[in-house]
Short mmCIF file of C-alpha atoms in Angstrom, two decimals:
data_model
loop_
_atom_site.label_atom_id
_atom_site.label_comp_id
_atom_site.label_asym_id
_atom_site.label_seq_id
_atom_site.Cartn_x
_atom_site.Cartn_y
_atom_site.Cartn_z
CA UNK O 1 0.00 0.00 0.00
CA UNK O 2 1.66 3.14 -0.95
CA UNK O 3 1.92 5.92 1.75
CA UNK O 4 -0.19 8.12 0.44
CA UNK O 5 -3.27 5.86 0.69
CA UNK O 6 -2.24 5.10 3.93
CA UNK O 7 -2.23 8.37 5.10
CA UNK O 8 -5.60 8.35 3.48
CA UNK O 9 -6.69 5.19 5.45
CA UNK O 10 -5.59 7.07 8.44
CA UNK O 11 -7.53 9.71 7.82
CA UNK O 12 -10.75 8.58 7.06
CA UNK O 13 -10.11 6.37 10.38
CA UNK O 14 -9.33 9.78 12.35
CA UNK O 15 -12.88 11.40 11.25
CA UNK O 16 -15.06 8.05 11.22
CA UNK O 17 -13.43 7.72 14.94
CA UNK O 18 -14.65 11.25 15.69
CA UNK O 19 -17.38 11.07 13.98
CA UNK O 20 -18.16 8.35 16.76
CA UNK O 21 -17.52 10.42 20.00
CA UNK O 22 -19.48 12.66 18.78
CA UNK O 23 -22.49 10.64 18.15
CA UNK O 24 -21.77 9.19 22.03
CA UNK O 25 -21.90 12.35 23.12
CA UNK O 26 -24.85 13.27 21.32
CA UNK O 27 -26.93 10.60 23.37
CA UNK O 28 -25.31 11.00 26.53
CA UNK O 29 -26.60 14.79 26.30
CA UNK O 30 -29.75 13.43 25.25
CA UNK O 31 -30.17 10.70 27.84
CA UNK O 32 -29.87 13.59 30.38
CA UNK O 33 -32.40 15.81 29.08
CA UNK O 34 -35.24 13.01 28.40
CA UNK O 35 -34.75 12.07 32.06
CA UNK O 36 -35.24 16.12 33.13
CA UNK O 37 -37.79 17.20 30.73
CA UNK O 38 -41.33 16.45 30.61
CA UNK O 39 -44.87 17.42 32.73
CA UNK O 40 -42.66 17.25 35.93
CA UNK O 41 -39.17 18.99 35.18
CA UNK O 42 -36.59 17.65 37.06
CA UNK O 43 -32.98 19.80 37.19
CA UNK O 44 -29.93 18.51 36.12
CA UNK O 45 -28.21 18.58 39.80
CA UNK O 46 -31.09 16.77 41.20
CA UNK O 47 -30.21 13.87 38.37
CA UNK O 48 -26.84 13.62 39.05
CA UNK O 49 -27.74 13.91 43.06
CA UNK O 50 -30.05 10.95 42.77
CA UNK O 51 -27.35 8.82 40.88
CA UNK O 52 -24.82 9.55 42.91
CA UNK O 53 -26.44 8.42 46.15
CA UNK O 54 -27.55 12.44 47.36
CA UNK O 55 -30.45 12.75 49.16
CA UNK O 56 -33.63 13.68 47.04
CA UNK O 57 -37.16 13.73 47.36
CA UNK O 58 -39.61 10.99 46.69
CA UNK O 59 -41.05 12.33 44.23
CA UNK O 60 -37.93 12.93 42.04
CA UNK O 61 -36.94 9.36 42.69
CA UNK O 62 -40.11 8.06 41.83
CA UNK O 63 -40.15 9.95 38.78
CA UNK O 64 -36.33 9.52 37.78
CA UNK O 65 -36.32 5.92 38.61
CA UNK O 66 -39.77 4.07 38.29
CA UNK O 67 -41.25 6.38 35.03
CA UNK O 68 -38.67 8.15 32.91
CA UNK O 69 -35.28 5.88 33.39
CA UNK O 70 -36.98 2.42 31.94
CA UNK O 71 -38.51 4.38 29.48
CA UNK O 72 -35.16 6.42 28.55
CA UNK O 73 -33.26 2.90 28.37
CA UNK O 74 -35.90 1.14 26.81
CA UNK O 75 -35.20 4.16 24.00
CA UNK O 76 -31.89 3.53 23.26
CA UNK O 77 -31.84 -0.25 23.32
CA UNK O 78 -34.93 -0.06 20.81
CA UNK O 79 -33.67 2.59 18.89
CA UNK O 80 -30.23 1.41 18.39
CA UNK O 81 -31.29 -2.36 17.98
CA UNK O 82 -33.91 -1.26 15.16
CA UNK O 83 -30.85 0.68 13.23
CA UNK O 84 -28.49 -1.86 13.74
CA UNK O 85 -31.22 -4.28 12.18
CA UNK O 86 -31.57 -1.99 9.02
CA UNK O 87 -27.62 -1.60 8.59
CA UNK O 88 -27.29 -5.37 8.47
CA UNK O 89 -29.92 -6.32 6.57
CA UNK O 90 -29.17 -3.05 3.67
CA UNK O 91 -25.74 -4.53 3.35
CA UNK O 92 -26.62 -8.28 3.40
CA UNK O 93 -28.98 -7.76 0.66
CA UNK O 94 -26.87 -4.89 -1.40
CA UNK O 95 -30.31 -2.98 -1.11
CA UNK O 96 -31.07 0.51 0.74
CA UNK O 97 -34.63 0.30 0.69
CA UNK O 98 -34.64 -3.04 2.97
CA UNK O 99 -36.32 -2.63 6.63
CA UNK O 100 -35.65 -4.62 9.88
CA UNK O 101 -39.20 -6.14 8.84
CA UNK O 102 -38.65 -7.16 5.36
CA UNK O 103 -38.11 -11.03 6.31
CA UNK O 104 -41.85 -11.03 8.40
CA UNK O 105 -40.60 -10.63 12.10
CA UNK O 106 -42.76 -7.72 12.37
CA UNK O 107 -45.16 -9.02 10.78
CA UNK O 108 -45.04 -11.81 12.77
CA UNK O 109 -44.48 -10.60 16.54
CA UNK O 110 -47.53 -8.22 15.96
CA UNK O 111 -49.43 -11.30 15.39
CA UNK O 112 -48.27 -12.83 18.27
CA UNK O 113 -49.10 -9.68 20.57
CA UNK O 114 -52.51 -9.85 19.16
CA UNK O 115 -52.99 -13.17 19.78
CA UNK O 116 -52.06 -12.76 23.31
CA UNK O 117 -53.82 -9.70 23.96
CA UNK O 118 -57.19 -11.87 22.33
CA UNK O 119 -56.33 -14.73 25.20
CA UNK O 120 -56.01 -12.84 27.61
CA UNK O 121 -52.48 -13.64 28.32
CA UNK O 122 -50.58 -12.01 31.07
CA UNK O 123 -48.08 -9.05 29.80
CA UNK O 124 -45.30 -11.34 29.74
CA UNK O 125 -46.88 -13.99 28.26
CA UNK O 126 -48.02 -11.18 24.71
CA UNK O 127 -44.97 -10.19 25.16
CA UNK O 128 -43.27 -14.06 24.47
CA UNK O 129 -46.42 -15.12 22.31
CA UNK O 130 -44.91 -11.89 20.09
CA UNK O 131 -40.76 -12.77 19.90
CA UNK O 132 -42.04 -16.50 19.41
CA UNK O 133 -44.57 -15.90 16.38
CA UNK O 134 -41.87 -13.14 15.02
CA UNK O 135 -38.74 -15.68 15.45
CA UNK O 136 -41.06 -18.38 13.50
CA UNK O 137 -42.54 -15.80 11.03
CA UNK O 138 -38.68 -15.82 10.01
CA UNK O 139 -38.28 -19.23 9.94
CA UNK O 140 -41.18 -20.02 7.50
CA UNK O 141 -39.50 -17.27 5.47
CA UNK O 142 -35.48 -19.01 5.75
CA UNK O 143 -37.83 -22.39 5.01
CA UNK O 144 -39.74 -21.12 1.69
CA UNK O 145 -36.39 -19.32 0.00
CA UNK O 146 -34.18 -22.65 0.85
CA UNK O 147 -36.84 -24.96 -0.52
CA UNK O 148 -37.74 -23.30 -3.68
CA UNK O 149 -34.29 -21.13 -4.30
CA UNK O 150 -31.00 -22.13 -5.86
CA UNK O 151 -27.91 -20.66 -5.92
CA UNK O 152 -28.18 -16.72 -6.97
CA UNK O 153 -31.87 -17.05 -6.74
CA UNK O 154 -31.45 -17.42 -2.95
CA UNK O 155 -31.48 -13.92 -1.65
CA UNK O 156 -34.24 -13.14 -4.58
CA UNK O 157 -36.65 -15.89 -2.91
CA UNK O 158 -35.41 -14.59 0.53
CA UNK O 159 -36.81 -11.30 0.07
CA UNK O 160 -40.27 -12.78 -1.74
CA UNK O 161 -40.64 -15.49 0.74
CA UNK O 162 -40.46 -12.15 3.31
CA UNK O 163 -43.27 -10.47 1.51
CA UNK O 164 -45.40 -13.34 1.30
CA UNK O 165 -44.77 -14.47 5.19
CA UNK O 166 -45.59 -10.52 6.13
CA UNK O 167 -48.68 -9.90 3.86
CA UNK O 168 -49.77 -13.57 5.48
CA UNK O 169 -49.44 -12.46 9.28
CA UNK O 170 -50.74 -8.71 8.32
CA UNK O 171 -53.86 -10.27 7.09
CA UNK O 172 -53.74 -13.15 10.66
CA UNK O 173 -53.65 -9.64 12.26
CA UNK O 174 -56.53 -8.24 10.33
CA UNK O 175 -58.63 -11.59 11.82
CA UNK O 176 -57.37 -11.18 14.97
CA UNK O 177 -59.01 -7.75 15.23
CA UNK O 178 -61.98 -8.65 13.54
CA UNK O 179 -62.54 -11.39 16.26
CA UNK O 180 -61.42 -9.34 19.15
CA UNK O 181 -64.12 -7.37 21.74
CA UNK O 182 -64.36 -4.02 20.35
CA UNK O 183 -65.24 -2.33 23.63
CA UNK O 184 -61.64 -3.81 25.64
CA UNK O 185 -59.79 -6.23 23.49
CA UNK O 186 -59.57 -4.54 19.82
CA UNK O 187 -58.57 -0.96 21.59
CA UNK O 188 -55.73 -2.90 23.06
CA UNK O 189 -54.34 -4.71 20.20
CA UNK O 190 -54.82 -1.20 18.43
CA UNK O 191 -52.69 0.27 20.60
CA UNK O 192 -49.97 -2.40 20.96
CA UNK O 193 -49.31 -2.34 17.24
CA UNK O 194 -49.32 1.28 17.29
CA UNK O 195 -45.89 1.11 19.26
CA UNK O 196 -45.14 2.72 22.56
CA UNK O 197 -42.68 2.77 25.21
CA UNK O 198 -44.61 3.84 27.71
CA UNK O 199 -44.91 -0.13 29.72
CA UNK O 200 -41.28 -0.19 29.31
CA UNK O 201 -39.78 -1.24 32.99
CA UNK O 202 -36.46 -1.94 34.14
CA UNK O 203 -37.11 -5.62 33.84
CA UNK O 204 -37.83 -5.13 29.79
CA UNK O 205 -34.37 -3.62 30.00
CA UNK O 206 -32.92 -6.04 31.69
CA UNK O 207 -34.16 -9.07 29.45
CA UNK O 208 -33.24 -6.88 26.10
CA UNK O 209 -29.91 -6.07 27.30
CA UNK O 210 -28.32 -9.44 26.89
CA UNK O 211 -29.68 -10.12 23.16
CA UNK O 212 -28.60 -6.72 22.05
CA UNK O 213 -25.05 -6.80 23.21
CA UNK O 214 -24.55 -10.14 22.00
CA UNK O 215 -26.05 -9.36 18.76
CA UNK O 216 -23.86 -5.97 18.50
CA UNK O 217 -20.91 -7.78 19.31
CA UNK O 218 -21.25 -10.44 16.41
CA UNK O 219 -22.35 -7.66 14.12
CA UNK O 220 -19.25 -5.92 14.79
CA UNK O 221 -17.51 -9.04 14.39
CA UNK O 222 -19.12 -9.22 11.28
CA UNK O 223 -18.20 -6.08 9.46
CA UNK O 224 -15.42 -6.65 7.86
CA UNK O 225 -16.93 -10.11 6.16
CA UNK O 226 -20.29 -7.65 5.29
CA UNK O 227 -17.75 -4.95 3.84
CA UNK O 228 -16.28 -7.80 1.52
CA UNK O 229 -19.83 -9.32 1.02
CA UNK O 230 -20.58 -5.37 -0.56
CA UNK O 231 -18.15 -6.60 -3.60
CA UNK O 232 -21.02 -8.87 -4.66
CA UNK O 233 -21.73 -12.95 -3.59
CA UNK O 234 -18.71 -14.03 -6.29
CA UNK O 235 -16.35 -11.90 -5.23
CA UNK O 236 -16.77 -12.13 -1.83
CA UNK O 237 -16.39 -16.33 -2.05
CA UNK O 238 -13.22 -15.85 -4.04
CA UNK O 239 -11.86 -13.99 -1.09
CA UNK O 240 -12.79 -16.60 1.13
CA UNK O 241 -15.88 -15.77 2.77
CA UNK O 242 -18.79 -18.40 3.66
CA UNK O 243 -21.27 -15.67 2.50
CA UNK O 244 -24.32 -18.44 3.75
CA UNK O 245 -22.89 -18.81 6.88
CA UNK O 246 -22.57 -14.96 7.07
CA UNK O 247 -26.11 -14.57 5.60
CA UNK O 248 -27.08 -16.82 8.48
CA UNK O 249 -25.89 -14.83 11.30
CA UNK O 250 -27.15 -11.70 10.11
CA UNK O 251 -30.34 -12.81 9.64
CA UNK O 252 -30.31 -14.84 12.94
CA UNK O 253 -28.86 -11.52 15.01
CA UNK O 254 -31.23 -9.22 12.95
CA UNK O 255 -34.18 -11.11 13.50
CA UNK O 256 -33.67 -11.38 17.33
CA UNK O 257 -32.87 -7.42 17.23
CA UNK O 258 -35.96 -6.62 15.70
CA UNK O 259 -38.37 -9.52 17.57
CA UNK O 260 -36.95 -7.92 21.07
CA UNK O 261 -37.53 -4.49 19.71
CA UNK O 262 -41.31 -5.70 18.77
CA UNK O 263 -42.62 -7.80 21.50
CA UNK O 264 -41.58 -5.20 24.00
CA UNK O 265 -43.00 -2.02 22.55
CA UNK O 266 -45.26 -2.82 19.38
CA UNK O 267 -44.08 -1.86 15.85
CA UNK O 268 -42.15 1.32 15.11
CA UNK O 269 -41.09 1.95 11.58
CA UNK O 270 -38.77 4.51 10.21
CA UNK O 271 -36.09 3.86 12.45
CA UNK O 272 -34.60 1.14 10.79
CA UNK O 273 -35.07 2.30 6.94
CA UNK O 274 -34.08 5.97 7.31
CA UNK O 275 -31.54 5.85 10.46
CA UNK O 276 -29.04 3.37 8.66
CA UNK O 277 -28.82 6.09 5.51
CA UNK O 278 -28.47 8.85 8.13
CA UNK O 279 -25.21 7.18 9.57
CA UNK O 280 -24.11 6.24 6.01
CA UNK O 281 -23.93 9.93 5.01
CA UNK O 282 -22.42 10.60 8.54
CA UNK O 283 -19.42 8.36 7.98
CA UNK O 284 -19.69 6.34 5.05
CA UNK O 285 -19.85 2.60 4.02
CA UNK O 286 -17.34 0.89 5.93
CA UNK O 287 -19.59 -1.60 8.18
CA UNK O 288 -16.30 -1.54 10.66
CA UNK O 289 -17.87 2.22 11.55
CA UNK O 290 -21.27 1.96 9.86
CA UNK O 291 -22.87 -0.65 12.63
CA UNK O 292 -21.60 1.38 15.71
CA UNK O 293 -22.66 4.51 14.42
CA UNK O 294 -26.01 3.15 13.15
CA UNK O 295 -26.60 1.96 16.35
CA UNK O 296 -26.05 5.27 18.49
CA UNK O 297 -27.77 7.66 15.95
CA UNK O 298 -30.84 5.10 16.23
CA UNK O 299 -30.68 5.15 19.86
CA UNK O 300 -30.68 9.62 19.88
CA UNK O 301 -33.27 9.39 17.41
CA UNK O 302 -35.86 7.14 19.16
CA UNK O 303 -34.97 9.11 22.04
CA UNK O 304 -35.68 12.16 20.93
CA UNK O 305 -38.72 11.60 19.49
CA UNK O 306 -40.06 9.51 22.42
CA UNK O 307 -39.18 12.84 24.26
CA UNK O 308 -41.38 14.85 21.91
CA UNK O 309 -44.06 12.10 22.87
CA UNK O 310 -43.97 12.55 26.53
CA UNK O 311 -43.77 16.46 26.63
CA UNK O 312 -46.25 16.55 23.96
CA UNK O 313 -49.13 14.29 25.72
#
């Protein structure tokens, strides 16, 4: 490599790098003001008092702790799970108008929520009748491309079989609602698939926090295999790469991303179709910066509109 497109490299490392902190300090700025602003406005001192173990009142603990933290978290490991969904999936299938839902997890969680909410299920139990149905919606989707595709036609019957499974749930949905009590059971499901975070609690964070650093991490992992996979399916296998074993685990860490993201606070578009372009603009292609940065802009983004929410109602 001659040294002056290696002081190129370097460069591009120095801004992406940069580029980064600033993002991280972007939500860290934001993740203060959510938890201060809203119908009760709590000052900045009293945050950091309550966090660092200074006497406040009850109410500001109540507030900080039990209503606006789970929420705040909840925000950012949605948000950034959602984008980091949409990253992988954009460069898996060399396509930027592909969504965290385009294989029927979606799709298929909100179906599972419904179906819960129809039962009468507890809250956890819609919420693991949802990650089950949107974890299987992808299966039957993985099922109809391997069983009717070959070779190059894979990824083309990957992204049908995804239309088909999602257009198939959608209308499970429709006859869910149709069947549901209009006076207390269809306002519910309405409502669920209308997407909120305001049920989040610290246990939801809890549970998602495992999936989504484990999922990060192999994304990460990942990025150098999906910058090669970019090049095109031939290419990339010249150069060594098991591009089905690499499809696999995006689609397995993508789908988990977005069935989390789903069964704990309904469906919320946008975020993982617009957020990955965002980033790309931000600091370009390479998946080695694209994923982290993904991930924290979808995080701010989520939480700032879920702060325009909650001052606005």
């Amino acid at each position: 490599m001659a040294s002056s497109e290696i002081a190129v490299y370097e460069h591009e490392s120095r801004r992406a790098l940069g580029t980064l902190l600033a993002l991280l300090a972007i939500l860290l700025v934001g993740i203060v003001l959510s938890l201060a602003v809203g119908r009760y406005y709590i000052p900045v001192r009293d945050i950091g008092k309550a966090f660092l173990g200074g006497e406040v009142s009850d109410k500001i603990a109540q507030v900080l702790f039990v209503v606006r933290l789970p929420r705040v978290l909840a925000a950012v490991l949605i948000g950034g799970a959602m984008s980091l969904s949409g990253a992988a999936y954009q460069g898996m299938f060399k396509n930027p108008l592909v969504s965290p839902d385009i294989l029927g997890s979606s799709a298929g969680a909100g179906f599972g929520a419904a179906v819960g909410i129809l039962l009468s299920f507890s809250v956890a139990g819609v919420k693991t009748s949802s990650f089950v149905c949107g974890i299987l919606a992808v299966s039957l989707t993985w099922f109809i491309s391997q069983r009717f595709g070959k070779g190059s036609d894979n990824l083309f019957l990957l992204i049908l079989g995804g239309i088909i499974v999602s257009n198939l749930f959608q209308s499970l949905i429709s006859l869910v609602k149709y069947a549901a009590d209009p006076t207390d059971k269809l306002p519910a499901i309405t409502f669920w698939l209308m997407g909120s975070l305001s049920k989040a609690t610290m246990q939801d964070v809890k549970i998602m926090l495992v999936p989504f650093a484990v999922c990060t991490g192999i994304l990460i992992f990942c990025s150098g295999q999906l910058n090669i996979l970019a090049l095109g399916d031939e290419e990339a296998k010249t150069l060594g790469v098991n591009t089905v074993l690499l499809q696999g685990f995006v689609i397995v860490t993508a789908t988990v991303l977005t069935a989390f993201s789903v069964s704990f606070c309904g469906m919320i578009g946008w975020v993982g179709l617009v957020v990955p372009h965002l980033a790309r603009m931000m600091i370009g292609p390479n998946f080695k910066y694209l994923i982290p940065a993904s991930a924290l802009l979808g995080s701010s983004y989520l939480l700032i509109m879920d702060g325009f929410c909650r001052s606005g109602s």
